[in-house]
Coordinates of C-alpha atoms and ligand atoms in Angstrom, one line a residue:
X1246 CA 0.0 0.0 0.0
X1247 CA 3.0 2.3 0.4
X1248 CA 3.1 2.5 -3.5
X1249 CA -0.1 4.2 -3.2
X1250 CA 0.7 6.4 -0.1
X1251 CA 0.4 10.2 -1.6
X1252 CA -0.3 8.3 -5.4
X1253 CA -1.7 11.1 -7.9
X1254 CA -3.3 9.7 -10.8
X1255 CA -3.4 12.6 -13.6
X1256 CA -6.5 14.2 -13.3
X1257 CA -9.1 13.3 -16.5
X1258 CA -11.7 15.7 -16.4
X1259 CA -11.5 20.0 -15.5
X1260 CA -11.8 21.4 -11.8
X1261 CA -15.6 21.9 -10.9
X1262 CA -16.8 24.5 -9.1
X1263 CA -17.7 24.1 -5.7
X1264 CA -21.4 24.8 -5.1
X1265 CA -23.1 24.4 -1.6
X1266 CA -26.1 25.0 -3.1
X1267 CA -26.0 21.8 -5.3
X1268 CA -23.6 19.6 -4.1
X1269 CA -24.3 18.2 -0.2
X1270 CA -21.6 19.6 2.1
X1271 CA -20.6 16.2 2.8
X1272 CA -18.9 16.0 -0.5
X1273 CA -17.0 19.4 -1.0
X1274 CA -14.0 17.7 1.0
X1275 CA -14.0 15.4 -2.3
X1276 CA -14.0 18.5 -4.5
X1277 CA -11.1 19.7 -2.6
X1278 CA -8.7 16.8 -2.8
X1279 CA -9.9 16.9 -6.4
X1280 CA -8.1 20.5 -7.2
X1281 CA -5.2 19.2 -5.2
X1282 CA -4.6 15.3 -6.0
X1283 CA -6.5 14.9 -8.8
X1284 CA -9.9 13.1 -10.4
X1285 CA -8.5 9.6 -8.8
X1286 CA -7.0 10.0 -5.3
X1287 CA -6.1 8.1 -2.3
X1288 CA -7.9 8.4 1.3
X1289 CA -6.7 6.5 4.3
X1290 CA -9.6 5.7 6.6
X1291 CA -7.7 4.9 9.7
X1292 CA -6.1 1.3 8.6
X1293 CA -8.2 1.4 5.7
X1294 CA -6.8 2.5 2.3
X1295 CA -9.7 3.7 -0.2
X1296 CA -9.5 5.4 -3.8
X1297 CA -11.8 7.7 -5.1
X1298 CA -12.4 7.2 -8.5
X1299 CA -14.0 9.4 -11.0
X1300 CA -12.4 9.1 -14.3
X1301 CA -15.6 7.6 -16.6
X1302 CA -12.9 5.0 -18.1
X1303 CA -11.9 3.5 -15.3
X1304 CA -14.8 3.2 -13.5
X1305 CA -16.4 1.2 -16.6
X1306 CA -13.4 -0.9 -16.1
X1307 CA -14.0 -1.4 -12.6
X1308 CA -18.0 -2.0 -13.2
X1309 CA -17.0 -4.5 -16.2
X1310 CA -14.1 -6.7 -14.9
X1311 CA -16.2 -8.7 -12.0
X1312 CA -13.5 -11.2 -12.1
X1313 CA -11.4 -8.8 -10.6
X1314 CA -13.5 -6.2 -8.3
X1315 CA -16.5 -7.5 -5.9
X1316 CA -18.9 -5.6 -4.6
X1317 CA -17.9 -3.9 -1.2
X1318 CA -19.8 -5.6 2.0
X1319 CA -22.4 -3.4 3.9
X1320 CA -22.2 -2.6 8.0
X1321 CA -23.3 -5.3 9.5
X1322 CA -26.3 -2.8 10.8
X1323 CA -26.9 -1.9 7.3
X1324 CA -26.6 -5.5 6.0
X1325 CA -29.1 -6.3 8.6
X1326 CA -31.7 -4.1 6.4
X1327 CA -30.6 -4.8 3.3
X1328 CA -31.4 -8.4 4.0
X1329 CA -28.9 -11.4 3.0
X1330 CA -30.5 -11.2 -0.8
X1331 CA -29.4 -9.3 -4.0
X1332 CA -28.0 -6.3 -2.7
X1333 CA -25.3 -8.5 -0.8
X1334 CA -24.8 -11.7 -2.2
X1335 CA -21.8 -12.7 -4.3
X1336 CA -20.5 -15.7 -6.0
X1337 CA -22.9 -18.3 -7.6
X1338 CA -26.0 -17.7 -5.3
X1339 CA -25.7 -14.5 -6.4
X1340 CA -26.2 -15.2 -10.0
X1341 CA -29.2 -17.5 -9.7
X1342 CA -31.3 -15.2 -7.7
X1343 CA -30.4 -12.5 -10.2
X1344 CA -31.9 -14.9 -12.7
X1345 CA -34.7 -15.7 -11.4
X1346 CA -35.3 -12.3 -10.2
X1347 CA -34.4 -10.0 -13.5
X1348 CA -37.7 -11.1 -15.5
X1349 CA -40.1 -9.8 -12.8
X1350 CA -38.8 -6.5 -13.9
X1351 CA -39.7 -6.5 -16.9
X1352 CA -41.7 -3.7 -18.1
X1353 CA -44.3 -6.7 -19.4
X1354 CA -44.7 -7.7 -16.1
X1355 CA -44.2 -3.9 -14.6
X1356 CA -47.1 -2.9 -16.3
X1357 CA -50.0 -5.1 -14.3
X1358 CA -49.2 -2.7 -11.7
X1359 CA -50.0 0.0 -13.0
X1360 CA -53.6 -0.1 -11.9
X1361 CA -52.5 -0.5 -8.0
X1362 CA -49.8 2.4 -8.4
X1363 CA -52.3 4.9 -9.8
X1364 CA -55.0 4.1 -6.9
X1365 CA -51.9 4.6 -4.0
X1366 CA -51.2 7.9 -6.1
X1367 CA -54.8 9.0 -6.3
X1368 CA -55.4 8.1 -2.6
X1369 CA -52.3 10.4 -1.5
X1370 CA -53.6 12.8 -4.1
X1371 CA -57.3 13.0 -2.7
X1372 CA -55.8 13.5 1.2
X1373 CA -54.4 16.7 -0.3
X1374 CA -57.4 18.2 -2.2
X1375 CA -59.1 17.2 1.3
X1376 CA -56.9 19.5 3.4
X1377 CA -57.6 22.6 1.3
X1378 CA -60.2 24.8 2.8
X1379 CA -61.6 25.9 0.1
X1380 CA -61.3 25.8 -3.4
X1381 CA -59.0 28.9 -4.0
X1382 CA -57.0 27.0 -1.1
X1383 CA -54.0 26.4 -1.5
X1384 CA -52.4 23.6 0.9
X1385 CA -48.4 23.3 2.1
X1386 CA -47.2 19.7 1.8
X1387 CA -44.0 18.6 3.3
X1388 CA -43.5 16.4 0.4
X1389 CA -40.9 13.8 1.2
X1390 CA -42.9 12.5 4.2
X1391 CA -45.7 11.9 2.0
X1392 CA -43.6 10.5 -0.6
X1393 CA -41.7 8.1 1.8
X1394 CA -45.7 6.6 2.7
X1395 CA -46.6 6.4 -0.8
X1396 CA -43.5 4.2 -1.8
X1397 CA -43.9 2.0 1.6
X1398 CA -47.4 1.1 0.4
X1399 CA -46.1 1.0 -3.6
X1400 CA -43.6 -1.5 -2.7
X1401 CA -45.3 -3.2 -0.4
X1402 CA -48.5 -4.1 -3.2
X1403 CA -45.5 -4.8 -5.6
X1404 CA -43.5 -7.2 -3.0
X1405 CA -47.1 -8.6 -1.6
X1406 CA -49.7 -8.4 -4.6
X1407 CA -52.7 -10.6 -2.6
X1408 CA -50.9 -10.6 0.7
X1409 CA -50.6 -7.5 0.8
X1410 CA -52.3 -6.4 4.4
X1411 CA -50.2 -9.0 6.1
X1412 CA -47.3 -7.5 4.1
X1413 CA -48.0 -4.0 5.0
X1414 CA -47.8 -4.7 9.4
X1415 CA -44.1 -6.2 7.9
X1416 CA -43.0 -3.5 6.2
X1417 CA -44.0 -1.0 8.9
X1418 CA -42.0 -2.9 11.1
X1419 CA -39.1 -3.1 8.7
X1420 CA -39.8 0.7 8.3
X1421 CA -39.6 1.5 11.8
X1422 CA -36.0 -0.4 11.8
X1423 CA -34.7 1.7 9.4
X1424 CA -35.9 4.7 11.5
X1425 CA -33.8 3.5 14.2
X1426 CA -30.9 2.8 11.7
X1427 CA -30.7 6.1 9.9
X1428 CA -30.8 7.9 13.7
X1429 CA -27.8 5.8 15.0
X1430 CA -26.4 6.5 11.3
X1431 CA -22.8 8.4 12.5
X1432 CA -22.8 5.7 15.4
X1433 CA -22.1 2.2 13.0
X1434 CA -19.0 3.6 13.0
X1435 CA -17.7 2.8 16.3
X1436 CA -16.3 -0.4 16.8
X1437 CA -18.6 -2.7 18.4
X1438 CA -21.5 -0.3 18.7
X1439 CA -23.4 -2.6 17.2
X1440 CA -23.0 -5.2 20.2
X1441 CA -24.0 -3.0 22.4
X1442 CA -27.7 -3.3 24.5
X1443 CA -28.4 0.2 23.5
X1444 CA -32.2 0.8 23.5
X1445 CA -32.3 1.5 20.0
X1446 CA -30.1 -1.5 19.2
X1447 CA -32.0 -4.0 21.4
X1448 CA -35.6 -2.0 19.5
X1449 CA -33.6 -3.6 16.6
X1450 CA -33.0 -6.9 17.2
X1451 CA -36.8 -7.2 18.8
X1452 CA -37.6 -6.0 15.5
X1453 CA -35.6 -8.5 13.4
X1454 CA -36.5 -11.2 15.0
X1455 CA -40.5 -10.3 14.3
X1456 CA -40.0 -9.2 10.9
X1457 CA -38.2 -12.6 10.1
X1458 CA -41.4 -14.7 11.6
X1459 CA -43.7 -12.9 10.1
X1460 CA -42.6 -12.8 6.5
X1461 CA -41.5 -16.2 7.0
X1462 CA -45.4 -17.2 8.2
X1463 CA -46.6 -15.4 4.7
X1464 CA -44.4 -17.2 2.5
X1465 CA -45.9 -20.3 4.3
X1466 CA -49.2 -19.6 3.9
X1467 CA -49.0 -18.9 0.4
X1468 CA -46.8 -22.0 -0.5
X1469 CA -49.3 -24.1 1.6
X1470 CA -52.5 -22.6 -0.5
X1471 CA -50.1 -23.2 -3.8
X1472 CA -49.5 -27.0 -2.5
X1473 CA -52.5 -28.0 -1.1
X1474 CA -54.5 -26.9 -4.2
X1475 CA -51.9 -28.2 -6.5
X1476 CA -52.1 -25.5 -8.7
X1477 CA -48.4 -24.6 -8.8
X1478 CA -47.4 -26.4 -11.8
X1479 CA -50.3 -25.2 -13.5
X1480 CA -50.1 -21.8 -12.3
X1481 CA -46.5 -21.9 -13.5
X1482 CA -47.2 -22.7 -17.2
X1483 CA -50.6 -20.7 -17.8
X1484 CA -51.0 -17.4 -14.9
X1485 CA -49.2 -14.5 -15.0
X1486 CA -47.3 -14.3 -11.5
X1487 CA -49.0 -11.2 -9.6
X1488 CA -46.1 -10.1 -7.3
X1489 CA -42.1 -10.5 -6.0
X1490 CA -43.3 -13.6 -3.8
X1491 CA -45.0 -15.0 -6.0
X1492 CA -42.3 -15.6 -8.8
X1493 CA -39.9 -16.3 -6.3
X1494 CA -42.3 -19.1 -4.7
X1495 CA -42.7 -20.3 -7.9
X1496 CA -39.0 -20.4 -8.8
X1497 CA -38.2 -22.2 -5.1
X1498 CA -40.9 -25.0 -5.8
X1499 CA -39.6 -25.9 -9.3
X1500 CA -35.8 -26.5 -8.2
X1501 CA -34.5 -30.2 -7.1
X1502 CA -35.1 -31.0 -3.3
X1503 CA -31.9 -31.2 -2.8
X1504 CA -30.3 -27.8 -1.3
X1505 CA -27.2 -26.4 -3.6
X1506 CA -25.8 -23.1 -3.2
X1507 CA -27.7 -22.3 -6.2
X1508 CA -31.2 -23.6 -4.8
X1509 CA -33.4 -20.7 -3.5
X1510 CA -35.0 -21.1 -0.5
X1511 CA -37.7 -19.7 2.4
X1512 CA -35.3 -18.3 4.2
X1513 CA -33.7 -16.5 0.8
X1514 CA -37.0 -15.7 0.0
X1515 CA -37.6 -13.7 3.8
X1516 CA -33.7 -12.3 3.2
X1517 CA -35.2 -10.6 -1.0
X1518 CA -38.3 -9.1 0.7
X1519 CA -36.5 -7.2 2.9
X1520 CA -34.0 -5.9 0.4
X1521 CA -36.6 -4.7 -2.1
X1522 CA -38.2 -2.5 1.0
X1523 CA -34.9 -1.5 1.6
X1524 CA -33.3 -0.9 -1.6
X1525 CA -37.1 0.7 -3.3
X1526 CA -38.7 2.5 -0.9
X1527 CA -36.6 5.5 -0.1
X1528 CA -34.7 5.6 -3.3
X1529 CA -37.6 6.2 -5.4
X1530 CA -39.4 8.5 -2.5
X1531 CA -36.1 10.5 -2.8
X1532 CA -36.1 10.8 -6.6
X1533 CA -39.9 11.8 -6.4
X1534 CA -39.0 14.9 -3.9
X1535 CA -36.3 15.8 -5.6
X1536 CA -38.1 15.6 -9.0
X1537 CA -41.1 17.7 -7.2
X1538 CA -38.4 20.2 -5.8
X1539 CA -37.2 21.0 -9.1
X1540 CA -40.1 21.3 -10.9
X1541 CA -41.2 23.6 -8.1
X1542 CA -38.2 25.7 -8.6
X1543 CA -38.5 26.0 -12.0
X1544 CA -42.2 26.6 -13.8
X1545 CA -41.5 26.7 -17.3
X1546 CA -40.5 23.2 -17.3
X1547 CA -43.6 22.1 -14.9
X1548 CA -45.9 23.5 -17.5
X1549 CA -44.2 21.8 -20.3
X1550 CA -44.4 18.8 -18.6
X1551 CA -48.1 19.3 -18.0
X1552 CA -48.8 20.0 -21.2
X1553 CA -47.0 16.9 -22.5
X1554 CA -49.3 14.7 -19.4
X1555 CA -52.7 16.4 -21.0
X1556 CA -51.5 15.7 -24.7
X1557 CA -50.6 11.9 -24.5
X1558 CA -53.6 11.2 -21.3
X1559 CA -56.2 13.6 -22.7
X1560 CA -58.8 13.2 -19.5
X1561 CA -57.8 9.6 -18.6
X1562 CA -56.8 10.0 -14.5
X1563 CA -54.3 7.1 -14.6
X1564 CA -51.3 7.2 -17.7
X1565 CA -51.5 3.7 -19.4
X1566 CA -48.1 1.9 -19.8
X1567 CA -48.2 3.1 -23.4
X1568 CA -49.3 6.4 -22.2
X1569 CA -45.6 6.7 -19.9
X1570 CA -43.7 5.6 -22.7
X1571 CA -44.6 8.7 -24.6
X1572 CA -44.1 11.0 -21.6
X1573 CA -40.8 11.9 -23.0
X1574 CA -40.1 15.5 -21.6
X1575 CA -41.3 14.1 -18.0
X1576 CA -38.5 11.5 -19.0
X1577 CA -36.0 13.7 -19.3
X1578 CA -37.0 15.4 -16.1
X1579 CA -36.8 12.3 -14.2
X1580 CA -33.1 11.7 -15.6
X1581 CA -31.8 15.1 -14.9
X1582 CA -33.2 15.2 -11.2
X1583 CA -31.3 11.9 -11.2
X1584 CA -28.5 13.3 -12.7
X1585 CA -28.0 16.3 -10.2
X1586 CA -29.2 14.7 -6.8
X1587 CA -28.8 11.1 -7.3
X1588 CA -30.5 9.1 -4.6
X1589 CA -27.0 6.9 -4.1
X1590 CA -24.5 9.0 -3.9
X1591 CA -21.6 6.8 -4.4
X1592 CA -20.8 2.7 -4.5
X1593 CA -17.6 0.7 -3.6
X1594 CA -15.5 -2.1 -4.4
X1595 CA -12.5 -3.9 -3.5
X1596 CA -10.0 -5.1 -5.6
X1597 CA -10.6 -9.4 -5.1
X1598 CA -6.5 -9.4 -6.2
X1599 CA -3.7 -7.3 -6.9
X1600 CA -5.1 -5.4 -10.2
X1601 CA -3.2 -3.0 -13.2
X1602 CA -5.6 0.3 -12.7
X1603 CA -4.9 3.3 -14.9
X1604 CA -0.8 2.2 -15.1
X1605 CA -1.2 1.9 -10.9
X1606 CA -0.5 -1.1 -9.5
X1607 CA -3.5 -1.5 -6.7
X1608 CA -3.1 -4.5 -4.1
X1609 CA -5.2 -6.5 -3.4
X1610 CA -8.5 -5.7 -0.8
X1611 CA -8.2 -2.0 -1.5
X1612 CA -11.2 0.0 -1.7
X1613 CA -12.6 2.0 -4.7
X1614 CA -14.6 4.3 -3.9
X1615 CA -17.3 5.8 -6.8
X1616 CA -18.7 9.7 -6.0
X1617 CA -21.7 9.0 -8.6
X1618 CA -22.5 11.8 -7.9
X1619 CA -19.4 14.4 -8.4
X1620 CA -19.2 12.6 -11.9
X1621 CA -22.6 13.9 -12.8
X1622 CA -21.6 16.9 -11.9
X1623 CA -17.9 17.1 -14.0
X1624 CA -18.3 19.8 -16.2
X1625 CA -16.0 18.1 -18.6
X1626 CA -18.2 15.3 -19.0
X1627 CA -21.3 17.5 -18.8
X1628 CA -20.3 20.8 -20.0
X1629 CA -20.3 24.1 -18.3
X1630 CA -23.8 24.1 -17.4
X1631 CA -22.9 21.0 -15.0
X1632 CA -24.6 22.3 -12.0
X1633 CA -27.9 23.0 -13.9
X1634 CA -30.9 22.1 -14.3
X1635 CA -31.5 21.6 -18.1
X1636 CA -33.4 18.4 -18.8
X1637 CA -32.5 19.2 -22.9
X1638 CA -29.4 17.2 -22.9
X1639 CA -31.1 14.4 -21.9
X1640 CA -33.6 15.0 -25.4
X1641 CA -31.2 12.8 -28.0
X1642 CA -31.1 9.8 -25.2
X1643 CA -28.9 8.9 -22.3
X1644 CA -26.0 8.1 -24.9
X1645 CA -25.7 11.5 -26.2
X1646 CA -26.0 13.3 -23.2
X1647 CA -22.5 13.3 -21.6
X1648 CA -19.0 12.9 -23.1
X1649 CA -18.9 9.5 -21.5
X1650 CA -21.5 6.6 -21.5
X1651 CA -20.8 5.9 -17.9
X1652 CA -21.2 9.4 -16.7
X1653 CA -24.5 8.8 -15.7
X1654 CA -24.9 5.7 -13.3
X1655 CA -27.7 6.7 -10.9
X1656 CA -28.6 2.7 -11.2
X1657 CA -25.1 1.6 -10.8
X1658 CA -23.0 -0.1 -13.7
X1659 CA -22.8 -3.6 -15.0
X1660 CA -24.0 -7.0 -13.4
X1661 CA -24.5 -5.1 -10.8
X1662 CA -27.0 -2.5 -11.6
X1663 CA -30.1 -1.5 -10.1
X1664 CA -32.6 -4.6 -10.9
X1665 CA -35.9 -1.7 -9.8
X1666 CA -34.8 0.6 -12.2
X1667 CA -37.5 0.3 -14.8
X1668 CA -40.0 0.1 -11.4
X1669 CA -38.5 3.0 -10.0
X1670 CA -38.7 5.1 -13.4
X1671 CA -42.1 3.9 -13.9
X1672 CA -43.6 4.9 -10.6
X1673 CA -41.9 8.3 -10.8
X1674 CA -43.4 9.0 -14.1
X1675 CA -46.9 8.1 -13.0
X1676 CA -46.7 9.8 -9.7
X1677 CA -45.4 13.0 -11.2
X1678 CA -47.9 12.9 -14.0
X1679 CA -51.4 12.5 -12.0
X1680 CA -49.7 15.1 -9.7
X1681 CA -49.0 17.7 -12.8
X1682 CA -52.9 16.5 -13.8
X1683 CA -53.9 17.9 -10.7
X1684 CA -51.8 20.4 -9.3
X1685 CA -49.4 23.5 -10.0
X1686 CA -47.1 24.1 -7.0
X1687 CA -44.4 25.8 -6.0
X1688 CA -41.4 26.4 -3.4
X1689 CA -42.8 27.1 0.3
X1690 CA -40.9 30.2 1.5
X1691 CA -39.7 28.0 4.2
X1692 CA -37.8 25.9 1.9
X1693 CA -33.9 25.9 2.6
X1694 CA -32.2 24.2 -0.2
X1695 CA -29.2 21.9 1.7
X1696 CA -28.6 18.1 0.1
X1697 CA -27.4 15.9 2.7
X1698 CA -26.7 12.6 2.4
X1699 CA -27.8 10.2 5.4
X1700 CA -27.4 6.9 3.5
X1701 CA -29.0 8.5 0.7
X1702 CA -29.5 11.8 -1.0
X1703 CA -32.1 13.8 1.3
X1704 CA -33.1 17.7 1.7
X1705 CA -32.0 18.5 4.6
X1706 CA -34.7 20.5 6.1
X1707 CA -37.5 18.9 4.1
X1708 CA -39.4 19.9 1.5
X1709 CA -42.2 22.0 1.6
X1710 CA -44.1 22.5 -1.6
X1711 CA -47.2 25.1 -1.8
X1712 CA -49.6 23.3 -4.3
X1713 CA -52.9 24.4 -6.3
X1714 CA -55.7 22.5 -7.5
X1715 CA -55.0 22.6 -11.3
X1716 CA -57.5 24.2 -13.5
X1717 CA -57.9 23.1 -17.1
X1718 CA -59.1 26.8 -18.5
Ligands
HEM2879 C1 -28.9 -1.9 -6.7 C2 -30.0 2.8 -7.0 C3 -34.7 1.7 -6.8 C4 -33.6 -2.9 -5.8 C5 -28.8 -0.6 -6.9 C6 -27.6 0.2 -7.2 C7 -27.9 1.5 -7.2 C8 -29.3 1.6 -7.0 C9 -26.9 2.6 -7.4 C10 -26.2 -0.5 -7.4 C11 -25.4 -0.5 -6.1 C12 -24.0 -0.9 -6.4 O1 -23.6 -1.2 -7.5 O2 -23.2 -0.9 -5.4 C13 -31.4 2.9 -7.0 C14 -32.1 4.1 -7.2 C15 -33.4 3.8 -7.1 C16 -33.5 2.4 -6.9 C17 -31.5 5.5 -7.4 C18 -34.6 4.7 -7.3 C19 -34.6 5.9 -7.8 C20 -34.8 0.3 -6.6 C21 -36.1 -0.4 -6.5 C22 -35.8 -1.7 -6.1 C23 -34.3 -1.8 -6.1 C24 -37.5 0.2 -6.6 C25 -36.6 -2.9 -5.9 C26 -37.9 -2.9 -5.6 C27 -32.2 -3.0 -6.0 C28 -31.5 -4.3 -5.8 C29 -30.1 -4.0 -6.1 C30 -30.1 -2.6 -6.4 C31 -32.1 -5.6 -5.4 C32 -29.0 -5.0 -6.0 C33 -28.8 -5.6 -7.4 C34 -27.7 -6.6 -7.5 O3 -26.7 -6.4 -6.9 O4 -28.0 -7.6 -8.2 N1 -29.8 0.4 -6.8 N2 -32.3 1.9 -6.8 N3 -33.8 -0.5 -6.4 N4 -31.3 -2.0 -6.3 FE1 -31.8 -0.1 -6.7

């Protein structure tokens, strides 16, 4: 590691501005080793040796070459969220629940949810109207509470389908954990915190324990009704599978008895659900608020938008799957509020053996660390209006809007990607588009604009939005 000690790599893309406004404070340290070491630097964490990594080449070599860099292992607090499924597995298990996974994601299969997702939107939409005194009213929303609600119950209907009220009691808990988890967020860093019978930690391991027997008792149930009825094999070949469980019920009853380290089983089955709540529901609530934030701040693009939704919906209330696909200005929205506060910030991984990187020789177990987000804001990969918001370099297509194709990863790169992206794209489409049918709003004067990053990407002081019934004139 001494070869690395004080290492500069040549620096691959221009200096960027430092904005407070637009970048969370938590990353302008990264901006200044930038000026000083360069686009790929090394950090010591105590013991720990970690490279930041922002030149687009390398990091599609890093994404690409599996073989050589894994993906870098949670907190065991976080882990503990995340679940033991997709988001953490490695190896062959890895690859066979990705398999049987990847088809559920499908926008064919995507789209039988459409119905449920409209009817959580309308619901949340109706609360609103119902707050406003009167119809000149208009009513203040602190819209990333509502947001976070609306994604527990859209996930929860996409994990679920049928089961979905004994799903939702799970989820809460699971959502509670997470409470708990992003409050003691600074303290996972302390050696053996984790250990210790803090309240919050022992609220957490109550908590675990309940969650596992409970989804665990759901899978159960529904096997048994699958079994008992012997409908599986049928229900294999001819019905379209409704939900997440039920694919991945399906997918455990057609394997050998025997148990490999490819077979999938209950308990893999408990360890996905909780990664989907995990890995779905505040991603894609962030991305909404954030969406809703900019579209607040700037009107000429909220009325485009709207005008786009009345065009392609005319007065139907929910967009039809065909009608999202042609939604291509709120498409370009979504990926530029993507692009400037991506919900995952960064992503690691560790060299599995010693590795050639950019002429460095990097040993093996050192850590690569990816700012996702300071690459979408490189000016030299994004031009000089970087830090802006101007969804019309996303209107030739993601491959012409940067210098690099993998300048924009807010779904991650390679194998690894985001397996929810087309869910999460879909739901933010819908929700903004029934919300642009219904509403015009705007910044509360309350709102402060400070991006902080507590796991994810969040405003730091909330986000209050002033909205307005819509009228069509
Ligand atoms: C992986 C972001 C929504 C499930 C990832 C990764 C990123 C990401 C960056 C890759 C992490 C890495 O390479 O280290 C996002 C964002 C979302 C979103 C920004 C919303 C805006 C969802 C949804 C689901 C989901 C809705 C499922 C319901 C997963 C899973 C993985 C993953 C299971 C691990 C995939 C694997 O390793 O095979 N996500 N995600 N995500 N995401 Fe998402």
């Amino acid at each position: 590691l001494k070869e690395l000690v004080g290492l500069v790599l040549k620096a691959s893309s221009q200096p960027m501005p430092l904005s407070h406004n637009i970048l969370p404070r938590v990353f302008s340290f990264y901006h200044h080793w930038k000026k000083i070491y360069g686009a790929t630097h090394l950090i010591w964490f105590g013991p720990k040796a970690r490279l930041t990594i922002s030149d687009p080449v390398l990091i599609r070599e890093i994404f690409s070459k599996t073989e050589l860099y894994e993906k870098y292992e949670s907190h065991p607090l976080v882990r503990k969220l995340e679940g033991d499924g997709l988001l953490s597995l490695k190896g062959e298990k890895w690859a066979h629940h990705r398999k049987i996974i990847t088809p559920t994601f499908h926008m064919e299969n995507l789209k039988l949810m459409i119905p449920s997702m409209g009817e959580t939107v309308t619901k949340m939409l109706d609360k609103w109207l119902d707050m406003l005194s009167s119809d000149e009213a208009t009513v203040e929303i602190e819209v990333s509470e509502w947001f976070q609600k609306l994604m527990e119950e859209a996930i929860t209907r996409a994990v679920f389908g049928s089961s979905y009220e004994d799903g939702k009691a799970i989820f809460q808990l699971q959502a509670e954990q997470m409470v708990f988890a992003t409050e003691s967020f600074q303290k996972v860093f302390i050696p053996g915190y984790r250990f210790l019978p803090t309240k919050k930690n022992r609220m957490t391991w109550r908590l675990d324990k309940e969650i596992n027997k409970s989804l665990m008792k759901v899978i159960e149930q529904r096997r048994e009704k699958h079994c008992c009825s012997s409908k599986l094999e049928r229900s294999n070949e001819c019905a379209e599978a409704e939900d997440l469980l039920e694919i991945m019920i399906r997918a455990s009853a057609r394997q050998p008895q025997q148990i490999s380290t490819s077979a999938i089983t209950l308990n893999d089955i408990v360890e996905e659900c909780k990664g989907f709540f995990f890995a779905g529901k505040n991603t894609t609530s962030n991305l909404l608020t954030w969406t809703t934030i900019l579209l607040a701040m700037h009107p000429e693009w909220q009325e485009l938008a709207r005008d786009e939704v009345f065009t392609v919906c005319g007065a139907r209330d929910v967009p039809t799957k065909d009608d999202v696909a042609k939604l291509r200005t709120l498409g370009m929205i979504v990926n530029e509020a993507l692009r400037l506060y991506p919900p995952a910030v960064a992503t690691i991984r560790r060299a599995k053996v010693d590795v050639q990187l950019g002429g460095c020789k990097i040993p093996r177990g050192t850590e690569l660390l990816v700012p996702i987000i300071a690459v979408h804001h490189d000016q030299a990969l994004w031009g000089h209006d970087a830090t802006k918001f101007n969804p019309t370099r996303f209107s030739q297509g993601l491959a012409w809007a940067a210098k690099h194709p993998t300048a924009f990863m807010p779904f991650g790169l390679g194998a690894r990607r985001c397996i929810g992206q087309n869910l999460a794209i879909l739901q933010a489409k819908l929700t903004i588009a029934i919300i642009l049918q219904r509403f015009t709003f705007e910044l509360a004067p309350t709102y402060q604009h400070a991006p902080t990053v507590l796991m994810l990407l969040y405003p730091q002081y909330g986000a209050p939005i002033i909205f307005r019934p819509h009228r069509i004139t």
